Amino acid sequence: MRSLLSDKEWLVEESAFNDEKLNYYETIFTVGNGYLGTRGSLEEGHQAGLQGTYLNGVFDHHASFIVDLVNAPDWTSLSIWVDGNRLDLHSCEILEYRRILDLKQGLLYRITRFKDAAGRITRYESIRYANFSQRHLFEVNATLTAENYSADVTIESDIDGQVYNIDLKPAYKVEPRFSPQVRWLKWSRSKHLAHVEAATTDSGVYLELKTLDRPHHIGYASAVKVEGVDHRLQTQTQYEKVGASVSFDLQEGQSVNFQKLTAIYTSRDVDKSQIRSHCTDVLQQALQQSAEQRLQPHLETWQRKWDDCDIRIDGDAEANRAVRFNIYHLLITANEFDHRANIGAKSLSGEGYKGHVFWDTEIFMLPFYIYTQPETARALLMYRYHTMPGARDYARENGNEGARYPWESADTGHEVTPPWTADGKERIWTGERELHITSAIAFGVLSYVNATGDTGFLVDYGAEILFETARFWSSRMEYKPETDRYELTDVEGPDEFHELVDNSVYTNWLVKWNLQKSARYYHWMKENHPSELARLNQALALDDAAVAAWQAMAEKIYIPFKEGEELIEQFEGYFQLDEIPITEWDENNMPFYPEGYNHFNSDTTTLIKQPDVVMLLYVLPDEFSDAVKRANYEYYEARTMHKSSLSPAIHTIMGIETNHFEKALQYFERAAFVDLVDNQGNTLDGIHIASAGGTWQAMVNGFGGMRVKNRKLTFKPWLPDKWGSISYGLQWRSGRLDVSVSAAQMHFTWRHPDHQELAIMVQGKDVSLPPNQLISVALN
Ligand code: BGC
């Protein structure tokens, strides 16, 4: 099995078992295919393990303190019994232990040699994967070898519906010191699934469950296929659980291969009356195929994905692995076929943030998909289209019109940010106040349309998002007659250390942008798609006068920043706050909280959690001069605590743009390795998937220097000395641009189905790229 794995540069390895790192590796080793993600827990389980299988889009609320992405049954679970003794890491001596995630092929490999109390040595080797070609099929392929004994062996395979989400809410008033082994058991847990059916089928077993509040039904058909040995098969069904056990005699030196195959469907995929037949058909077909026949199309799909999105860094294998690790996680968490699911802040790899979707999608991750997997980008935006009814309710509930997108979103577009922390001790204001998410979604729509040229999406769906978000702002902005301007008071910008501010520059600027762009595309529709516009006008009660009012309002939105100034005040009054200088940094050059700062005075100091003004300079690059970018980077970077993992990648990109190269490199390390080295200390909750998207942007928009300016691709790269060159690919207006950068030159190869030329800019100079030719451009 080991021989199946890719070259070393594509592998992430765990070479010894360590309890302390169990939950960390569970996150890191998540496998998935966009349909679901399954944490890298051990097949046989382990005390303190935090198993998790999350089916994209399957949410439930019921007794949990807020809507949860449901933890569904684990399709990997297996236990091996040798003459009645169970093999696990507690009761056996472990002679060898290694797990390897193959990023290139989406496979998790494991080898463990167990020595039980009777001295019997069993070698267990397995590969697990979520099939990327048949997205409803999941497999553990394992080989057992009796190294020094002959005995009766039983493999127990179950699908256990008794799974829970962790509420991270103490079940006890005063938190006692529980040992790490049992601590997850001591948190309160939420049940989301109830029994529908447990059955034995022709090929194995079938379990169907349903969510308690939401209407989802979930079916699992599972079987164990054993080859090359006489065996006895038994199945068991019980309430909320099914199982199959296979027993055989294993002779000294003999190896037996078996495969646990599971097919999963939900009522999100097919009518609930069809779930069982879909599951059993897929399972049946899989059982008839050989392991190679199932694996091959999976590998081909992975190959195609990497052809579209790989990034190469020559001269730095570690950095390259880290970048690919981030891309791997971006690939396994999004589903181009599902237009009603999105990406939670921890992807499908853990329960942090309950699977909720934030601005992380549009601002941090969407660029990766737009430029490498445009169909996935479209699907992610379709989720925003489909959740617009919830966003409309949200606007209406607050006395506004149009669509107000929720800060945290699950399956309906209604706000699901918890108003309180789980322990009930602290108020969470982001749901009420972080309004800027609404512009982020409009921004995502136009970034996608501009890069892909998919005006069909704009006409059919995107325009409605633009108009509804503009309508929201036009009803939400506060008119101040004394100054004749529009303001937004009591809001929260991206920097969450300041929770209640007036006229956040980031927020107001993007509102202005949202109103202006929406007006512009209204007129574009009028000219190019009048009948579709007429339909929308009728549905939304929109007309030219309303759109003229958006434009007029945009002109009068208060932005506390005057022409000729360089430093932008993050919000009104920010410059008057207390200055507490940062004086100490950790070994990664990340700041420690300075003396005098504490959790409760964060809004009285100029220290900030994450880029806010600097974010604005990045998001709207055309609107600010180099001098403004530099002055603000220097001022705000010195005050940023990077307490969000979203922060470092943006500081890489803007560091390069403002010639702060050393800092840019430090921030890059921080972003690219956030989960591999667990530098935020909470990787166990799930992958920091926005940082993964930010890392892609740091490579392409930072080092690679790519920016879209005036709707054109432009490049101004910079590489650190130790990198010989980098290369990446971009999808652009139905074509594909391959880019490579070294210190002295850039190379481009442009392909387009209609053989069109492409006009780009490199370091401010126009360059024309004829199709199918390698064009080299010298760099200054
Ligand atoms: C950040 C937000 C982000 C959220 C989810 C918070 O800590 O401040 O900007 O959207 O995490 O990743």
Coordinates of N, CA, C and O in Angstrom, one line a residue, residues 622-736:
D622 N -7.4 49.7 -6.5 CA -7.4 50.9 -7.5 C -7.6 52.2 -6.8 O -7.4 53.3 -7.4
E623 N -8.2 52.2 -5.6 CA -8.7 53.4 -5.0 C -7.6 54.2 -4.1 O -7.9 55.2 -3.6
F624 N -6.4 53.6 -4.0 CA -5.5 54.2 -3.1 C -4.1 54.3 -3.7 O -3.7 53.4 -4.4
S625 N -3.4 55.4 -3.4 CA -2.1 55.6 -4.0 C -1.1 54.7 -3.2 O -1.3 54.2 -2.1
D626 N 0.1 54.5 -3.8 CA 1.1 53.7 -3.1 C 1.5 54.4 -1.7 O 1.8 53.7 -0.8
A627 N 1.5 55.7 -1.7 CA 1.9 56.4 -0.5 C 0.9 56.1 0.6 O 1.3 55.9 1.8
V628 N -0.4 56.1 0.2 CA -1.4 55.8 1.2 C -1.3 54.4 1.7 O -1.4 54.1 2.9
K629 N -1.0 53.5 0.8 CA -0.9 52.1 1.2 C 0.3 51.9 2.2 O 0.2 51.3 3.2
R630 N 1.4 52.6 1.8 CA 2.6 52.4 2.7 C 2.4 53.0 4.1 O 2.6 52.4 5.1
A631 N 1.8 54.2 4.1 CA 1.7 54.9 5.4 C 0.7 54.1 6.3 O 1.0 53.9 7.5
N632 N -0.3 53.6 5.7 CA -1.3 52.8 6.6 C -0.8 51.5 7.0 O -1.1 51.0 8.1
Y633 N -0.1 50.8 6.1 CA 0.5 49.5 6.4 C 1.4 49.7 7.6 O 1.4 49.0 8.6
E634 N 2.3 50.7 7.5 CA 3.3 50.9 8.6 C 2.6 51.3 9.9 O 2.9 50.7 11.0
Y635 N 1.6 52.1 9.9 CA 0.9 52.5 11.1 C 0.1 51.4 11.7 O 0.2 51.1 12.9
Y636 N -0.7 50.7 10.9 CA -1.6 49.7 11.5 C -0.9 48.4 11.8 O -1.2 47.7 12.7
E637 N 0.1 48.0 11.0 CA 0.8 46.8 11.2 C 1.4 46.8 12.6 O 1.4 45.8 13.3
A638 N 1.9 48.0 13.0 CA 2.6 48.1 14.3 C 1.5 48.0 15.4 O 1.9 47.8 16.6
R639 N 0.3 48.0 15.1 CA -0.8 47.9 16.2 C -1.6 46.7 16.0 O -2.7 46.5 16.7
T640 N -1.2 45.8 15.2 CA -2.1 44.6 14.9 C -1.6 43.4 15.7 O -0.4 43.0 15.7
M641 N -2.6 42.8 16.4 CA -2.2 41.6 17.3 C -2.4 40.3 16.6 O -2.0 39.2 17.1
H642 N -3.0 40.3 15.4 CA -3.1 39.0 14.6 C -3.9 37.9 15.4 O -3.5 36.8 15.4
K643 N -4.9 38.4 16.1 CA -5.6 37.4 16.9 C -6.7 36.6 16.1 O -7.5 35.9 16.6
S644 N -6.7 36.9 14.8 CA -7.5 36.1 13.9 C -6.5 35.5 12.9 O -5.5 36.2 12.4
S645 N -6.7 34.3 12.5 CA -5.8 33.6 11.6 C -6.0 34.3 10.2 O -5.2 33.9 9.3
L646 N -7.0 35.1 10.0 CA -7.2 35.8 8.7 C -6.1 36.9 8.5 O -5.9 37.3 7.4
S647 N -5.4 37.2 9.5 CA -4.6 38.4 9.5 C -3.3 38.2 8.7 O -2.9 39.1 7.8
P648 N -2.5 37.2 9.0 CA -1.1 37.2 8.4 C -1.1 37.1 6.9 O -0.2 37.8 6.3
A649 N -2.0 36.4 6.2 CA -1.9 36.4 4.8 C -2.0 37.8 4.1 O -1.3 38.1 3.2
I650 N -2.9 38.5 4.7 CA -3.2 39.9 4.1 C -1.9 40.8 4.4 O -1.5 41.6 3.6
H651 N -1.3 40.5 5.6 CA -0.1 41.3 5.8 C 1.1 40.8 5.0 O 2.0 41.6 4.8
T652 N 1.0 39.6 4.4 CA 2.0 39.2 3.5 C 1.9 40.0 2.2 O 2.8 40.6 1.7
I653 N 0.6 40.0 1.7 CA 0.4 40.6 0.4 C 0.6 42.1 0.5 O 1.3 42.7 -0.4
M654 N 0.1 42.8 1.5 CA 0.3 44.2 1.6 C 1.7 44.6 2.0 O 2.2 45.6 1.7
G655 N 2.4 43.7 2.7 CA 3.8 43.9 3.0 C 4.6 43.9 1.7 O 5.5 44.8 1.5
I656 N 4.3 43.0 0.8 CA 5.0 43.0 -0.5 C 4.7 44.3 -1.3 O 5.5 45.0 -1.8
E657 N 3.4 44.6 -1.3 CA 3.0 45.8 -2.1 C 3.6 47.1 -1.5 O 3.8 48.0 -2.3
T658 N 3.9 47.1 -0.3 CA 4.5 48.3 0.3 C 6.0 48.2 0.6 O 6.5 49.0 1.4
N659 N 6.6 47.2 0.0 CA 8.1 47.0 0.1 C 8.5 46.6 1.5 O 9.7 46.9 1.9
H660 N 7.7 46.0 2.3 CA 8.2 45.5 3.6 C 8.4 44.0 3.5 O 7.6 43.2 4.0
F661 N 9.4 43.7 2.8 CA 9.6 42.3 2.3 C 9.9 41.3 3.5 O 9.4 40.2 3.5
E662 N 10.7 41.8 4.4 CA 11.0 40.9 5.5 C 9.8 40.5 6.3 O 9.5 39.3 6.7
K663 N 9.0 41.5 6.6 CA 7.7 41.3 7.3 C 6.8 40.4 6.5 O 6.2 39.4 7.0
A664 N 6.8 40.6 5.2 CA 5.9 39.8 4.4 C 6.3 38.3 4.5 O 5.4 37.5 4.6
L665 N 7.5 38.1 4.5 CA 8.0 36.7 4.6 C 7.6 36.0 6.0 O 7.1 34.9 6.0
Q666 N 7.8 36.8 7.0 CA 7.4 36.3 8.3 C 5.9 36.0 8.4 O 5.4 35.0 8.9
Y667 N 5.1 36.9 7.8 CA 3.7 36.7 7.8 C 3.3 35.5 7.0 O 2.3 34.8 7.3
F668 N 4.0 35.3 5.9 CA 3.7 34.2 5.0 C 3.9 32.9 5.8 O 3.0 32.0 5.7
E669 N 5.0 32.8 6.5 CA 5.2 31.5 7.3 C 4.1 31.3 8.3 O 3.6 30.2 8.5
R670 N 3.6 32.4 8.9 CA 2.6 32.3 9.8 C 1.3 31.8 9.2 O 0.6 31.0 9.8
A671 N 1.0 32.3 8.0 CA -0.3 32.0 7.4 C -0.2 30.5 6.8 O -1.1 29.7 7.0
A672 N 0.9 30.3 6.1 CA 1.0 29.0 5.4 C 1.0 27.8 6.3 O 0.6 26.7 6.0
F673 N 1.6 28.0 7.5 CA 1.8 26.9 8.4 C 0.8 27.0 9.6 O 1.0 26.3 10.6
V674 N -0.2 27.8 9.5 CA -1.1 28.0 10.6 C -1.5 26.7 11.2 O -1.5 26.5 12.5
D675 N -1.9 25.7 10.4 CA -2.4 24.4 10.9 C -1.2 23.4 11.0 O -1.2 22.6 12.0
L676 N -0.3 23.4 10.1 CA 0.7 22.4 10.2 C 1.5 22.6 11.5 O 1.9 21.6 12.1
V677 N 1.8 23.8 11.9 CA 2.5 23.9 13.2 C 1.6 24.4 14.3 O 2.0 24.6 15.4
D678 N 0.3 24.5 14.0 CA -0.7 24.9 15.0 C -0.4 26.2 15.7 O -0.4 26.2 16.9
N679 N 0.0 27.2 15.0 CA 0.4 28.4 15.6 C -0.7 29.2 16.2 O -0.4 30.2 16.9
Q680 N -1.9 28.9 16.0 CA -3.0 29.6 16.8 C -3.4 28.7 18.0 O -4.2 29.1 18.8
G681 N -2.9 27.5 18.0 CA -3.2 26.6 19.2 C -4.6 26.0 19.2 O -4.9 25.4 20.1
N682 N -5.3 26.2 18.1 CA -6.7 25.6 18.1 C -7.0 24.8 16.8 O -8.1 24.7 16.5
T683 N -6.0 24.3 16.2 CA -6.2 23.4 15.1 C -7.1 22.2 15.4 O -7.8 21.8 14.5
L684 N -7.1 21.8 16.6 CA -8.0 20.7 17.0 C -9.5 21.0 16.6 O -10.3 20.1 16.4
D685 N -9.9 22.3 16.6 CA -11.3 22.6 16.3 C -11.6 22.6 14.8 O -12.7 22.7 14.4
G686 N -10.5 22.5 14.0 CA -10.7 22.4 12.6 C -9.7 23.3 11.8 O -9.0 24.1 12.4
I687 N -9.6 23.0 10.5 CA -8.7 23.8 9.7 C -9.1 25.2 9.6 O -10.3 25.6 9.5
H688 N -8.1 26.1 9.6 CA -8.4 27.6 9.4 C -8.5 27.8 7.9 O -7.5 28.2 7.3
I689 N -9.6 27.5 7.4 CA -9.7 27.4 6.0 C -9.7 28.8 5.3 O -9.2 28.9 4.1
A690 N -10.0 29.9 6.0 CA -9.9 31.2 5.4 C -8.4 31.5 5.3 O -8.0 32.1 4.3
S691 N -7.6 31.1 6.2 CA -6.2 31.3 6.1 C -5.6 30.5 4.9 O -4.7 30.9 4.3
A692 N -6.2 29.3 4.7 CA -5.8 28.5 3.5 C -6.0 29.3 2.2 O -5.2 29.4 1.4
G693 N -7.2 29.9 2.2 CA -7.5 30.8 1.0 C -6.6 32.0 0.9 O -6.1 32.4 -0.1
G694 N -6.3 32.5 2.1 CA -5.4 33.7 2.2 C -4.0 33.3 1.8 O -3.3 34.1 1.1
T695 N -3.6 32.1 2.1 CA -2.3 31.6 1.7 C -2.2 31.5 0.1 O -1.2 31.8 -0.5
W696 N -3.2 31.0 -0.5 CA -3.3 31.0 -1.9 C -3.1 32.4 -2.5 O -2.3 32.6 -3.4
Q697 N -3.8 33.3 -1.9 CA -3.7 34.7 -2.3 C -2.3 35.3 -2.1 O -1.8 36.0 -2.9
A698 N -1.7 34.9 -0.9 CA -0.4 35.4 -0.7 C 0.6 34.9 -1.8 O 1.5 35.6 -2.2
M699 N 0.4 33.7 -2.2 CA 1.2 33.2 -3.3 C 1.0 33.9 -4.6 O 1.9 34.3 -5.3
V700 N -0.3 34.0 -5.0 CA -0.6 34.5 -6.3 C -0.6 36.0 -6.4 O 0.0 36.6 -7.2
N701 N -1.3 36.6 -5.4 CA -1.5 38.1 -5.4 C -0.3 38.8 -4.7 O 0.0 39.9 -4.9
G702 N 0.4 38.0 -3.8 CA 1.5 38.6 -3.1 C 2.8 38.3 -3.9 O 3.2 39.2 -4.7
F703 N 3.4 37.2 -3.7 CA 4.6 36.9 -4.4 C 4.4 36.9 -5.9 O 5.3 37.4 -6.7
G704 N 3.3 36.3 -6.4 CA 3.1 36.3 -7.8 C 2.7 37.6 -8.4 O 2.6 37.8 -9.6
G705 N 2.3 38.6 -7.5 CA 2.0 40.0 -7.8 C 0.8 40.2 -8.7 O 0.7 41.2 -9.4
M706 N -0.1 39.2 -8.8 CA -1.3 39.4 -9.7 C -2.3 40.3 -9.0 O -2.7 40.1 -7.9
R707 N -2.8 41.2 -9.8 CA -4.0 42.0 -9.3 C -4.8 42.3 -10.6 O -4.3 42.4 -11.7
V708 N -6.1 42.4 -10.3 CA -7.0 42.8 -11.4 C -7.2 44.3 -11.2 O -7.7 44.7 -10.2
K709 N -6.7 45.0 -12.2 CA -6.9 46.5 -12.1 C -7.6 46.9 -13.4 O -7.2 46.6 -14.5
N710 N -8.6 47.7 -13.2 CA -9.5 48.2 -14.3 C -9.8 47.0 -15.2 O -9.7 47.0 -16.4
R711 N -10.2 45.9 -14.6 CA -10.7 44.7 -15.2 C -9.6 44.0 -16.0 O -9.9 43.2 -16.9
K712 N -8.4 44.2 -15.8 CA -7.3 43.6 -16.5 C -6.4 42.9 -15.6 O -6.2 43.4 -14.4
L713 N -5.7 41.8 -16.1 CA -4.7 41.1 -15.2 C -3.4 41.9 -15.2 O -2.9 42.2 -16.3
T714 N -2.9 42.2 -14.1 CA -1.6 42.9 -14.0 C -0.7 42.1 -13.1 O -1.2 41.4 -12.2
F715 N 0.6 42.3 -13.2 CA 1.6 41.5 -12.4 C 2.7 42.4 -12.0 O 3.2 43.2 -12.8
K716 N 3.0 42.2 -10.7 CA 4.2 42.9 -10.2 C 4.8 42.0 -9.1 O 4.5 42.2 -7.9
P717 N 5.5 41.0 -9.5 CA 5.9 40.0 -8.5 C 7.1 40.4 -7.7 O 7.8 41.3 -8.0
W718 N 7.3 39.6 -6.6 CA 8.5 39.7 -5.8 C 8.8 38.4 -5.2 O 7.8 37.7 -4.7
L719 N 10.0 37.9 -5.3 CA 10.3 36.6 -4.7 C 11.4 36.7 -3.7 O 12.4 37.5 -3.9
P720 N 11.3 35.9 -2.6 CA 12.4 35.9 -1.7 C 13.7 35.2 -2.3 O 13.5 34.4 -3.2
D721 N 14.9 35.5 -1.8 CA 16.1 35.0 -2.4 C 16.1 33.5 -2.5 O 16.6 32.9 -3.5
K722 N 15.6 32.8 -1.5 CA 15.7 31.4 -1.4 C 14.8 30.7 -2.4 O 14.9 29.5 -2.6
W723 N 13.9 31.4 -3.0 CA 13.0 30.8 -4.0 C 13.5 31.0 -5.4 O 13.6 32.2 -5.8
G724 N 13.9 29.9 -6.1 CA 14.3 30.1 -7.4 C 13.2 30.6 -8.3 O 13.4 31.6 -9.0
S725 N 12.1 30.0 -8.2 CA 11.0 30.5 -9.0 C 9.7 29.9 -8.4 O 9.7 29.0 -7.6
I726 N 8.6 30.5 -8.8 CA 7.3 30.0 -8.5 C 6.5 29.9 -9.8 O 6.7 30.6 -10.7
S727 N 5.5 28.9 -9.8 CA 4.6 28.9 -10.9 C 3.2 28.6 -10.4 O 3.0 27.9 -9.4
Y728 N 2.3 29.1 -11.2 CA 0.8 28.9 -10.8 C 0.0 29.1 -12.1 O 0.5 29.6 -13.1
G729 N -1.2 28.7 -12.0 CA -2.1 28.8 -13.2 C -3.4 29.6 -12.8 O -3.8 29.6 -11.6
L730 N -3.9 30.3 -13.8 CA -5.1 31.1 -13.5 C -6.2 30.8 -14.6 O -5.8 30.8 -15.8
Q731 N -7.4 30.6 -14.2 CA -8.5 30.6 -15.2 C -8.9 32.0 -15.4 O -9.1 32.7 -14.4
W732 N -9.1 32.4 -16.6 CA -9.4 33.8 -16.9 C -10.3 33.9 -18.1 O -9.8 33.5 -19.2
R733 N -11.5 34.3 -18.0 CA -12.4 34.5 -19.2 C -12.4 33.3 -20.1 O -12.0 33.5 -21.3
S734 N -12.7 32.1 -19.6 CA -12.7 30.9 -20.4 C -11.3 30.4 -20.9 O -11.3 29.3 -21.5
G735 N -10.3 31.1 -20.6 CA -9.0 30.6 -21.0 C -8.2 30.2 -19.7 O -8.6 30.3 -18.6
R736 N -6.9 29.9 -20.0 CA -6.1 29.4 -18.9 C -4.7 30.1 -19.1 O -4.1 30.0 -20.2

